[in-house]
Amino acid sequence: MKFIWASDTHTGRVRENNEDAVHPQSDGYSTQPLLAAVADGLGGARYGEVASRIAIDTAVEARGRPWRRVRAANAAILETVLEQPQFVGMGTTLTLALLDPAGSIELGHVGDSRAYLLRDEEFRRLTVDHTHVQEEIEAGRLTEEAARTHPQRSYLTRALGFTQDLAVDIERSDLRLGDRVLFCSDGLTSMLTDLRIADILGDGPPSVTSWGLIEAANEAGGVDNVSVVVIAVTASTNPDDA
Ligand code: CA
């Protein structure tokens, strides 16, 4: 089992800064365990892009299971705020996974960035959003479709940078040949339905579908920064076979 991946991040058509960050930052392939992540910085003028960059860099350098790396990223942001008070109020989401070529994926997740798994016709969300609207969905007071365009859809109930005692979601799944794994920021999922995302994701190798998702989000309005990491689980290392 091998991994072929592509990633892209774009400011979108409305915002002036891109506060998202992704890992890996360039396309590639590997037969080794792969770390993939997306972070969506919070705080606008309060340096959201600083928070998402610290989160990704710290999590990549840290050792151990994904949830430990997320906790390390959180501690690094809190430390930065303590040392440089101009950064007070910055925070970020972080959805990070370790993919093992033996056939598994383990996630550590906080916030409203997402991971998805596309297997044949089944498109499954691997993460649960830590948002107010998600709580409303679970309480039966809001539909998924209404939540997607809800004015308060970005109101997070959990994020990195605000408390030492951060709860990190852990999720695991098996991986099979032919699977596609997607990591994305809410700039994608607020613009496109899951159905549309699955359609684009399944239609070509990561180098094509990754940019295809960014373009579709921008065509749908591009109101937020949009970031994706697309990974094909394959038997070949030829990107055209993915
Ligand atoms: Ca966002």
PDB file of C-alpha atoms and ligand atoms in Angstrom:
ATOM      1  CA  MET A   1       0.000   0.000   0.000  1.00  0.00           C
ATOM      2  CA  LYS A   2       1.325   3.418  -1.027  1.00  0.00           C
ATOM      3  CA  PHE A   3       0.150   6.986  -0.746  1.00  0.00           C
ATOM      4  CA  ILE A   4      -0.008   9.560  -3.525  1.00  0.00           C
ATOM      5  CA  TRP A   5      -1.027  13.012  -2.401  1.00  0.00           C
ATOM      6  CA  ALA A   6      -1.585  16.588  -3.487  1.00  0.00           C
ATOM      7  CA  SER A   7      -2.413  19.676  -1.469  1.00  0.00           C
ATOM      8  CA  ASP A   8      -3.542  23.201  -2.240  1.00  0.00           C
ATOM      9  CA  THR A   9      -4.503  26.259  -0.254  1.00  0.00           C
ATOM     10  CA  HIS A  10      -6.107  29.420  -1.614  1.00  0.00           C
ATOM     11  CA  THR A  11      -7.144  32.774  -0.154  1.00  0.00           C
ATOM     12  CA  GLY A  12     -10.529  32.596  -1.876  1.00  0.00           C
ATOM     13  CA  ARG A  13     -12.313  35.461  -3.601  1.00  0.00           C
ATOM     14  CA  VAL A  14     -13.320  37.625  -0.649  1.00  0.00           C
ATOM     15  CA  ARG A  15     -10.670  37.579   2.092  1.00  0.00           C
ATOM     16  CA  GLU A  16      -7.342  39.366   1.890  1.00  0.00           C
ATOM     17  CA  ASN A  17      -5.281  36.953   3.990  1.00  0.00           C
ATOM     18  CA  ASN A  18      -4.983  33.188   3.934  1.00  0.00           C
ATOM     19  CA  GLU A  19      -5.084  31.968   7.545  1.00  0.00           C
ATOM     20  CA  ASP A  20      -5.160  28.266   6.620  1.00  0.00           C
ATOM     21  CA  ALA A  21      -2.127  25.984   6.620  1.00  0.00           C
ATOM     22  CA  VAL A  22      -1.665  22.452   5.287  1.00  0.00           C
ATOM     23  CA  HIS A  23       0.787  19.592   5.495  1.00  0.00           C
ATOM     24  CA  PRO A  24       2.328  18.286   3.270  1.00  0.00           C
ATOM     25  CA  GLN A  25       2.753  21.571   1.423  1.00  0.00           C
ATOM     26  CA  SER A  26       3.833  19.985  -1.849  1.00  0.00           C
ATOM     27  CA  ASP A  27       2.613  16.994  -3.834  1.00  0.00           C
ATOM     28  CA  GLY A  28       4.330  13.626  -3.574  1.00  0.00           C
ATOM     29  CA  TYR A  29       4.170   9.902  -2.949  1.00  0.00           C
ATOM     30  CA  SER A  30       5.484   7.551  -0.302  1.00  0.00           C
ATOM     31  CA  THR A  31       5.596   3.967   0.862  1.00  0.00           C
ATOM     32  CA  GLN A  32       6.231   5.232   4.426  1.00  0.00           C
ATOM     33  CA  PRO A  33       3.760   6.370   7.096  1.00  0.00           C
ATOM     34  CA  LEU A  34       2.361   9.743   6.095  1.00  0.00           C
ATOM     35  CA  LEU A  35       1.388  12.684   8.267  1.00  0.00           C
ATOM     36  CA  ALA A  36      -1.320  14.928   6.816  1.00  0.00           C
ATOM     37  CA  ALA A  37      -2.985  17.950   8.380  1.00  0.00           C
ATOM     38  CA  VAL A  38      -5.066  21.050   7.851  1.00  0.00           C
ATOM     39  CA  ALA A  39      -5.315  24.013  10.229  1.00  0.00           C
ATOM     40  CA  ASP A  40      -7.649  26.998   9.935  1.00  0.00           C
ATOM     41  CA  GLY A  41      -6.427  30.002  11.915  1.00  0.00           C
ATOM     42  CA  LEU A  42      -8.808  32.147  13.941  1.00  0.00           C
ATOM     43  CA  GLY A  43      -8.552  35.741  14.929  1.00  0.00           C
ATOM     44  CA  GLY A  44      -8.292  37.716  11.687  1.00  0.00           C
ATOM     45  CA  ALA A  45      -6.245  40.777  12.570  1.00  0.00           C
ATOM     46  CA  ARG A  46      -5.195  38.848  15.639  1.00  0.00           C
ATOM     47  CA  TYR A  47      -2.900  36.680  13.569  1.00  0.00           C
ATOM     48  CA  GLY A  48      -4.857  33.561  12.736  1.00  0.00           C
ATOM     49  CA  GLU A  49      -2.205  32.697  10.164  1.00  0.00           C
ATOM     50  CA  VAL A  50       0.437  32.674  12.909  1.00  0.00           C
ATOM     51  CA  ALA A  51      -1.618  30.195  14.948  1.00  0.00           C
ATOM     52  CA  SER A  52      -2.254  27.791  12.070  1.00  0.00           C
ATOM     53  CA  ARG A  53       1.429  27.837  11.058  1.00  0.00           C
ATOM     54  CA  ILE A  54       2.626  27.189  14.641  1.00  0.00           C
ATOM     55  CA  ALA A  55       0.065  24.355  14.906  1.00  0.00           C
ATOM     56  CA  ILE A  56       1.205  22.584  11.748  1.00  0.00           C
ATOM     57  CA  ASP A  57       4.947  23.074  12.347  1.00  0.00           C
ATOM     58  CA  THR A  58       4.736  21.914  15.968  1.00  0.00           C
ATOM     59  CA  ALA A  59       2.535  18.918  15.183  1.00  0.00           C
ATOM     60  CA  VAL A  60       4.837  17.768  12.372  1.00  0.00           C
ATOM     61  CA  GLU A  61       7.936  18.028  14.581  1.00  0.00           C
ATOM     62  CA  ALA A  62       6.305  16.444  17.621  1.00  0.00           C
ATOM     63  CA  ARG A  63       6.520  12.705  18.216  1.00  0.00           C
ATOM     64  CA  GLY A  64       3.847  10.139  18.852  1.00  0.00           C
ATOM     65  CA  ARG A  65       0.207   9.599  18.144  1.00  0.00           C
ATOM     66  CA  PRO A  66      -1.895  12.282  16.457  1.00  0.00           C
ATOM     67  CA  TRP A  67      -3.703  13.418  19.629  1.00  0.00           C
ATOM     68  CA  ARG A  68      -0.321  14.001  21.325  1.00  0.00           C
ATOM     69  CA  ARG A  69       0.801  16.135  18.385  1.00  0.00           C
ATOM     70  CA  VAL A  70      -2.405  18.188  18.590  1.00  0.00           C
ATOM     71  CA  ARG A  71      -1.837  18.726  22.314  1.00  0.00           C
ATOM     72  CA  ALA A  72       1.779  19.774  21.620  1.00  0.00           C
ATOM     73  CA  ALA A  73       0.546  22.262  18.992  1.00  0.00           C
ATOM     74  CA  ASN A  74      -1.939  23.705  21.477  1.00  0.00           C
ATOM     75  CA  ALA A  75       0.783  24.120  24.116  1.00  0.00           C
ATOM     76  CA  ALA A  76       3.054  25.861  21.588  1.00  0.00           C
ATOM     77  CA  ILE A  77       0.347  28.405  20.695  1.00  0.00           C
ATOM     78  CA  LEU A  78      -0.391  29.126  24.366  1.00  0.00           C
ATOM     79  CA  GLU A  79       3.334  29.591  24.998  1.00  0.00           C
ATOM     80  CA  THR A  80       3.630  32.034  22.087  1.00  0.00           C
ATOM     81  CA  VAL A  81       0.714  34.080  23.424  1.00  0.00           C
ATOM     82  CA  LEU A  82       2.308  34.146  26.875  1.00  0.00           C
ATOM     83  CA  GLU A  83       5.640  35.366  25.484  1.00  0.00           C
ATOM     84  CA  GLN A  84       4.162  37.761  22.908  1.00  0.00           C
ATOM     85  CA  PRO A  85       0.930  39.276  24.253  1.00  0.00           C
ATOM     86  CA  GLN A  86       0.135  40.953  20.922  1.00  0.00           C
ATOM     87  CA  PHE A  87      -1.036  37.496  19.837  1.00  0.00           C
ATOM     88  CA  VAL A  88      -3.724  37.195  22.532  1.00  0.00           C
ATOM     89  CA  GLY A  89      -6.924  35.851  20.965  1.00  0.00           C
ATOM     90  CA  MET A  90      -5.307  33.826  18.211  1.00  0.00           C
ATOM     91  CA  GLY A  91      -6.321  30.218  17.797  1.00  0.00           C
ATOM     92  CA  THR A  92      -6.751  27.530  15.195  1.00  0.00           C
ATOM     93  CA  THR A  93      -8.457  24.311  14.242  1.00  0.00           C
ATOM     94  CA  LEU A  94      -6.239  21.280  13.667  1.00  0.00           C
ATOM     95  CA  THR A  95      -7.204  18.040  11.949  1.00  0.00           C
ATOM     96  CA  LEU A  96      -4.207  15.759  11.716  1.00  0.00           C
ATOM     97  CA  ALA A  97      -3.744  12.122  10.763  1.00  0.00           C
ATOM     98  CA  LEU A  98      -1.099   9.486  10.578  1.00  0.00           C
ATOM     99  CA  LEU A  99      -1.692   7.113   7.654  1.00  0.00           C
ATOM    100  CA  ASP A 100       0.002   3.750   7.947  1.00  0.00           C
ATOM    101  CA  PRO A 101       0.743   1.805   4.730  1.00  0.00           C
ATOM    102  CA  ALA A 102      -0.083  -1.359   6.697  1.00  0.00           C
ATOM    103  CA  GLY A 103      -3.679  -0.196   6.203  1.00  0.00           C
ATOM    104  CA  SER A 104      -4.885   2.231   8.840  1.00  0.00           C
ATOM    105  CA  ILE A 105      -5.458   5.885   9.608  1.00  0.00           C
ATOM    106  CA  GLU A 106      -5.574   7.527  13.035  1.00  0.00           C
ATOM    107  CA  LEU A 107      -6.765  11.084  13.537  1.00  0.00           C
ATOM    108  CA  GLY A 108      -6.427  13.772  16.164  1.00  0.00           C
ATOM    109  CA  HIS A 109      -8.998  16.503  15.664  1.00  0.00           C
ATOM    110  CA  VAL A 110     -10.174  19.795  17.148  1.00  0.00           C
ATOM    111  CA  GLY A 111     -12.406  22.367  15.434  1.00  0.00           C
ATOM    112  CA  ASP A 112     -14.394  22.478  12.208  1.00  0.00           C
ATOM    113  CA  SER A 113     -11.855  21.405   9.620  1.00  0.00           C
ATOM    114  CA  ARG A 114     -12.733  17.921   8.391  1.00  0.00           C
ATOM    115  CA  ALA A 115     -11.406  14.581   7.216  1.00  0.00           C
ATOM    116  CA  TYR A 116     -13.410  12.420   4.804  1.00  0.00           C
ATOM    117  CA  LEU A 117     -12.973   8.924   3.409  1.00  0.00           C
ATOM    118  CA  LEU A 118     -14.221   8.044  -0.074  1.00  0.00           C
ATOM    119  CA  ARG A 119     -14.472   4.284  -0.669  1.00  0.00           C
ATOM    120  CA  ASP A 120     -16.264   3.187  -3.825  1.00  0.00           C
ATOM    121  CA  GLU A 121     -19.627   4.968  -3.601  1.00  0.00           C
ATOM    122  CA  GLU A 122     -19.443   5.585   0.139  1.00  0.00           C
ATOM    123  CA  PHE A 123     -18.350   9.052   1.273  1.00  0.00           C
ATOM    124  CA  ARG A 124     -17.881   9.172   5.030  1.00  0.00           C
ATOM    125  CA  ARG A 125     -16.941  11.991   7.375  1.00  0.00           C
ATOM    126  CA  LEU A 126     -14.221  10.855   9.799  1.00  0.00           C
ATOM    127  CA  THR A 127     -14.501  13.913  12.045  1.00  0.00           C
ATOM    128  CA  VAL A 128     -17.267  15.661  13.958  1.00  0.00           C
ATOM    129  CA  ASP A 129     -17.299  19.478  13.840  1.00  0.00           C
ATOM    130  CA  HIS A 130     -16.790  21.238  17.151  1.00  0.00           C
ATOM    131  CA  THR A 131     -19.322  23.926  16.362  1.00  0.00           C
ATOM    132  CA  HIS A 132     -22.476  25.331  17.826  1.00  0.00           C
ATOM    133  CA  VAL A 133     -24.449  24.314  14.709  1.00  0.00           C
ATOM    134  CA  GLN A 134     -23.208  20.698  15.053  1.00  0.00           C
ATOM    135  CA  GLU A 135     -24.644  20.626  18.577  1.00  0.00           C
ATOM    136  CA  GLU A 136     -27.917  21.945  17.166  1.00  0.00           C
ATOM    137  CA  ILE A 137     -27.913  19.162  14.525  1.00  0.00           C
ATOM    138  CA  GLU A 138     -27.318  16.524  17.199  1.00  0.00           C
ATOM    139  CA  ALA A 139     -30.167  17.976  19.258  1.00  0.00           C
ATOM    140  CA  GLY A 140     -32.428  17.698  16.200  1.00  0.00           C
ATOM    141  CA  ARG A 141     -32.961  21.450  15.961  1.00  0.00           C
ATOM    142  CA  LEU A 142     -31.105  22.011  12.673  1.00  0.00           C
ATOM    143  CA  THR A 143     -30.583  20.061   9.435  1.00  0.00           C
ATOM    144  CA  GLU A 144     -27.160  19.450   7.870  1.00  0.00           C
ATOM    145  CA  GLU A 145     -28.146  21.528   4.868  1.00  0.00           C
ATOM    146  CA  ALA A 146     -29.356  24.475   6.959  1.00  0.00           C
ATOM    147  CA  ALA A 147     -26.199  24.258   9.078  1.00  0.00           C
ATOM    148  CA  ARG A 148     -23.943  24.446   6.027  1.00  0.00           C
ATOM    149  CA  THR A 149     -25.043  27.998   5.245  1.00  0.00           C
ATOM    150  CA  HIS A 150     -26.009  29.066   8.785  1.00  0.00           C
ATOM    151  CA  PRO A 151     -24.733  32.580   9.673  1.00  0.00           C
ATOM    152  CA  GLN A 152     -23.187  31.234  12.903  1.00  0.00           C
ATOM    153  CA  ARG A 153     -21.746  28.094  11.299  1.00  0.00           C
ATOM    154  CA  SER A 154     -18.168  29.137  12.167  1.00  0.00           C
ATOM    155  CA  TYR A 155     -18.873  29.544  15.890  1.00  0.00           C
ATOM    156  CA  LEU A 156     -16.510  26.957  17.380  1.00  0.00           C
ATOM    157  CA  THR A 157     -17.032  25.161  20.659  1.00  0.00           C
ATOM    158  CA  ARG A 158     -13.420  23.941  20.727  1.00  0.00           C
ATOM    159  CA  ALA A 159     -10.141  25.229  19.235  1.00  0.00           C
ATOM    160  CA  LEU A 160      -6.400  25.293  19.893  1.00  0.00           C
ATOM    161  CA  GLY A 161      -4.971  28.290  21.711  1.00  0.00           C
ATOM    162  CA  PHE A 162      -7.464  28.873  24.492  1.00  0.00           C
ATOM    163  CA  THR A 163      -6.966  26.268  27.234  1.00  0.00           C
ATOM    164  CA  GLN A 164      -4.206  23.932  28.410  1.00  0.00           C
ATOM    165  CA  ASP A 165      -6.804  21.270  29.099  1.00  0.00           C
ATOM    166  CA  LEU A 166      -7.817  20.665  25.476  1.00  0.00           C
ATOM    167  CA  ALA A 167      -9.915  17.604  24.620  1.00  0.00           C
ATOM    168  CA  VAL A 168      -8.770  16.046  21.340  1.00  0.00           C
ATOM    169  CA  ASP A 169     -11.036  13.714  19.342  1.00  0.00           C
ATOM    170  CA  ILE A 170      -9.401  10.457  18.288  1.00  0.00           C
ATOM    171  CA  GLU A 171     -10.732   8.558  15.289  1.00  0.00           C
ATOM    172  CA  ARG A 172      -9.441   5.442  13.560  1.00  0.00           C
ATOM    173  CA  SER A 173     -10.321   3.621  10.360  1.00  0.00           C
ATOM    174  CA  ASP A 174      -8.875   0.927   8.163  1.00  0.00           C
ATOM    175  CA  LEU A 175      -7.544   1.905   4.743  1.00  0.00           C
ATOM    176  CA  ARG A 176      -8.009  -0.091   1.537  1.00  0.00           C
ATOM    177  CA  LEU A 177      -6.551   0.153  -1.938  1.00  0.00           C
ATOM    178  CA  GLY A 178      -8.556   2.640  -3.962  1.00  0.00           C
ATOM    179  CA  ASP A 179      -9.546   4.785  -0.977  1.00  0.00           C
ATOM    180  CA  ARG A 180      -9.379   8.563  -1.190  1.00  0.00           C
ATOM    181  CA  VAL A 181      -8.794  10.546   1.989  1.00  0.00           C
ATOM    182  CA  LEU A 182      -9.582  14.256   2.066  1.00  0.00           C
ATOM    183  CA  PHE A 183      -8.601  16.879   4.640  1.00  0.00           C
ATOM    184  CA  CYS A 184     -10.168  20.299   4.213  1.00  0.00           C
ATOM    185  CA  SER A 185     -10.955  23.593   5.883  1.00  0.00           C
ATOM    186  CA  ASP A 186     -14.513  24.900   6.228  1.00  0.00           C
ATOM    187  CA  GLY A 187     -13.925  27.178   3.235  1.00  0.00           C
ATOM    188  CA  LEU A 188     -14.567  24.045   1.173  1.00  0.00           C
ATOM    189  CA  THR A 189     -17.449  22.513   3.113  1.00  0.00           C
ATOM    190  CA  SER A 190     -19.384  25.778   3.511  1.00  0.00           C
ATOM    191  CA  MET A 191     -19.287  26.280  -0.271  1.00  0.00           C
ATOM    192  CA  LEU A 192     -19.947  22.728  -1.504  1.00  0.00           C
ATOM    193  CA  THR A 193     -22.257  19.893  -0.457  1.00  0.00           C
ATOM    194  CA  ASP A 194     -20.748  16.533   0.532  1.00  0.00           C
ATOM    195  CA  LEU A 195     -22.240  15.085  -2.651  1.00  0.00           C
ATOM    196  CA  ARG A 196     -20.451  17.610  -4.843  1.00  0.00           C
ATOM    197  CA  ILE A 197     -17.179  17.138  -2.929  1.00  0.00           C
ATOM    198  CA  ALA A 198     -17.377  13.354  -3.381  1.00  0.00           C
ATOM    199  CA  ASP A 199     -18.041  13.787  -7.113  1.00  0.00           C
ATOM    200  CA  ILE A 200     -14.939  15.890  -7.652  1.00  0.00           C
ATOM    201  CA  LEU A 201     -12.775  13.813  -5.287  1.00  0.00           C
ATOM    202  CA  GLY A 202     -13.549  10.590  -7.120  1.00  0.00           C
ATOM    203  CA  ASP A 203     -12.858  11.970 -10.564  1.00  0.00           C
ATOM    204  CA  GLY A 204      -9.100  11.669 -11.121  1.00  0.00           C
ATOM    205  CA  PRO A 205      -5.711  11.575  -9.394  1.00  0.00           C
ATOM    206  CA  PRO A 206      -5.020  13.831  -6.368  1.00  0.00           C
ATOM    207  CA  SER A 207      -3.034  16.347  -8.446  1.00  0.00           C
ATOM    208  CA  VAL A 208      -6.203  16.991 -10.477  1.00  0.00           C
ATOM    209  CA  THR A 209      -8.928  16.671  -7.838  1.00  0.00           C
ATOM    210  CA  SER A 210      -7.142  18.770  -5.222  1.00  0.00           C
ATOM    211  CA  TRP A 211      -7.122  21.842  -7.448  1.00  0.00           C
ATOM    212  CA  GLY A 212     -10.566  20.918  -8.779  1.00  0.00           C
ATOM    213  CA  LEU A 213     -11.982  21.236  -5.253  1.00  0.00           C
ATOM    214  CA  ILE A 214     -10.366  24.664  -4.763  1.00  0.00           C
ATOM    215  CA  GLU A 215     -11.733  25.890  -8.101  1.00  0.00           C
ATOM    216  CA  ALA A 216     -15.235  24.612  -7.329  1.00  0.00           C
ATOM    217  CA  ALA A 217     -15.258  26.374  -3.940  1.00  0.00           C
ATOM    218  CA  ASN A 218     -14.172  29.617  -5.586  1.00  0.00           C
ATOM    219  CA  GLU A 219     -16.761  29.249  -8.343  1.00  0.00           C
ATOM    220  CA  ALA A 220     -19.408  28.784  -5.643  1.00  0.00           C
ATOM    221  CA  GLY A 221     -18.403  32.097  -4.054  1.00  0.00           C
ATOM    222  CA  GLY A 222     -15.028  31.567  -2.411  1.00  0.00           C
ATOM    223  CA  VAL A 223     -16.085  33.515   0.680  1.00  0.00           C
ATOM    224  CA  ASP A 224     -13.393  31.946   2.880  1.00  0.00           C
ATOM    225  CA  ASN A 225      -9.870  30.605   2.601  1.00  0.00           C
ATOM    226  CA  VAL A 226     -10.024  27.081   1.175  1.00  0.00           C
ATOM    227  CA  SER A 227      -7.512  24.291   1.751  1.00  0.00           C
ATOM    228  CA  VAL A 228      -7.356  20.628   0.851  1.00  0.00           C
ATOM    229  CA  VAL A 229      -5.044  17.647   1.160  1.00  0.00           C
ATOM    230  CA  VAL A 230      -6.086  14.719  -1.058  1.00  0.00           C
ATOM    231  CA  ILE A 231      -4.503  11.296  -0.581  1.00  0.00           C
ATOM    232  CA  ALA A 232      -4.954   8.265  -2.831  1.00  0.00           C
ATOM    233  CA  VAL A 233      -4.324   4.844  -1.289  1.00  0.00           C
ATOM    234  CA  THR A 234      -2.810   2.865  -4.133  1.00  0.00           C
ATOM    235  CA  ALA A 235      -0.640  -0.070  -5.145  1.00  0.00           C
ATOM    236  CA  SER A 236       1.345   2.057  -7.578  1.00  0.00           C
ATOM    237  CA  THR A 237       3.579   5.098  -7.186  1.00  0.00           C
ATOM    238  CA  ASN A 238       2.739   6.387 -10.628  1.00  0.00           C
ATOM    239  CA  PRO A 239       0.518   9.468 -10.016  1.00  0.00           C
ATOM    240  CA  ASP A 240      -1.393   8.692 -13.205  1.00  0.00           C
ATOM    241  CA  ASP A 241      -2.463   5.322 -11.780  1.00  0.00           C
ATOM    242  CA  ALA A 242      -3.875   6.837  -8.592  1.00  0.00           C
TER     243      ALA A 242
HETATM  244 CA    CA B   1     -12.128  29.013   7.510  1.00  0.00          CA
END
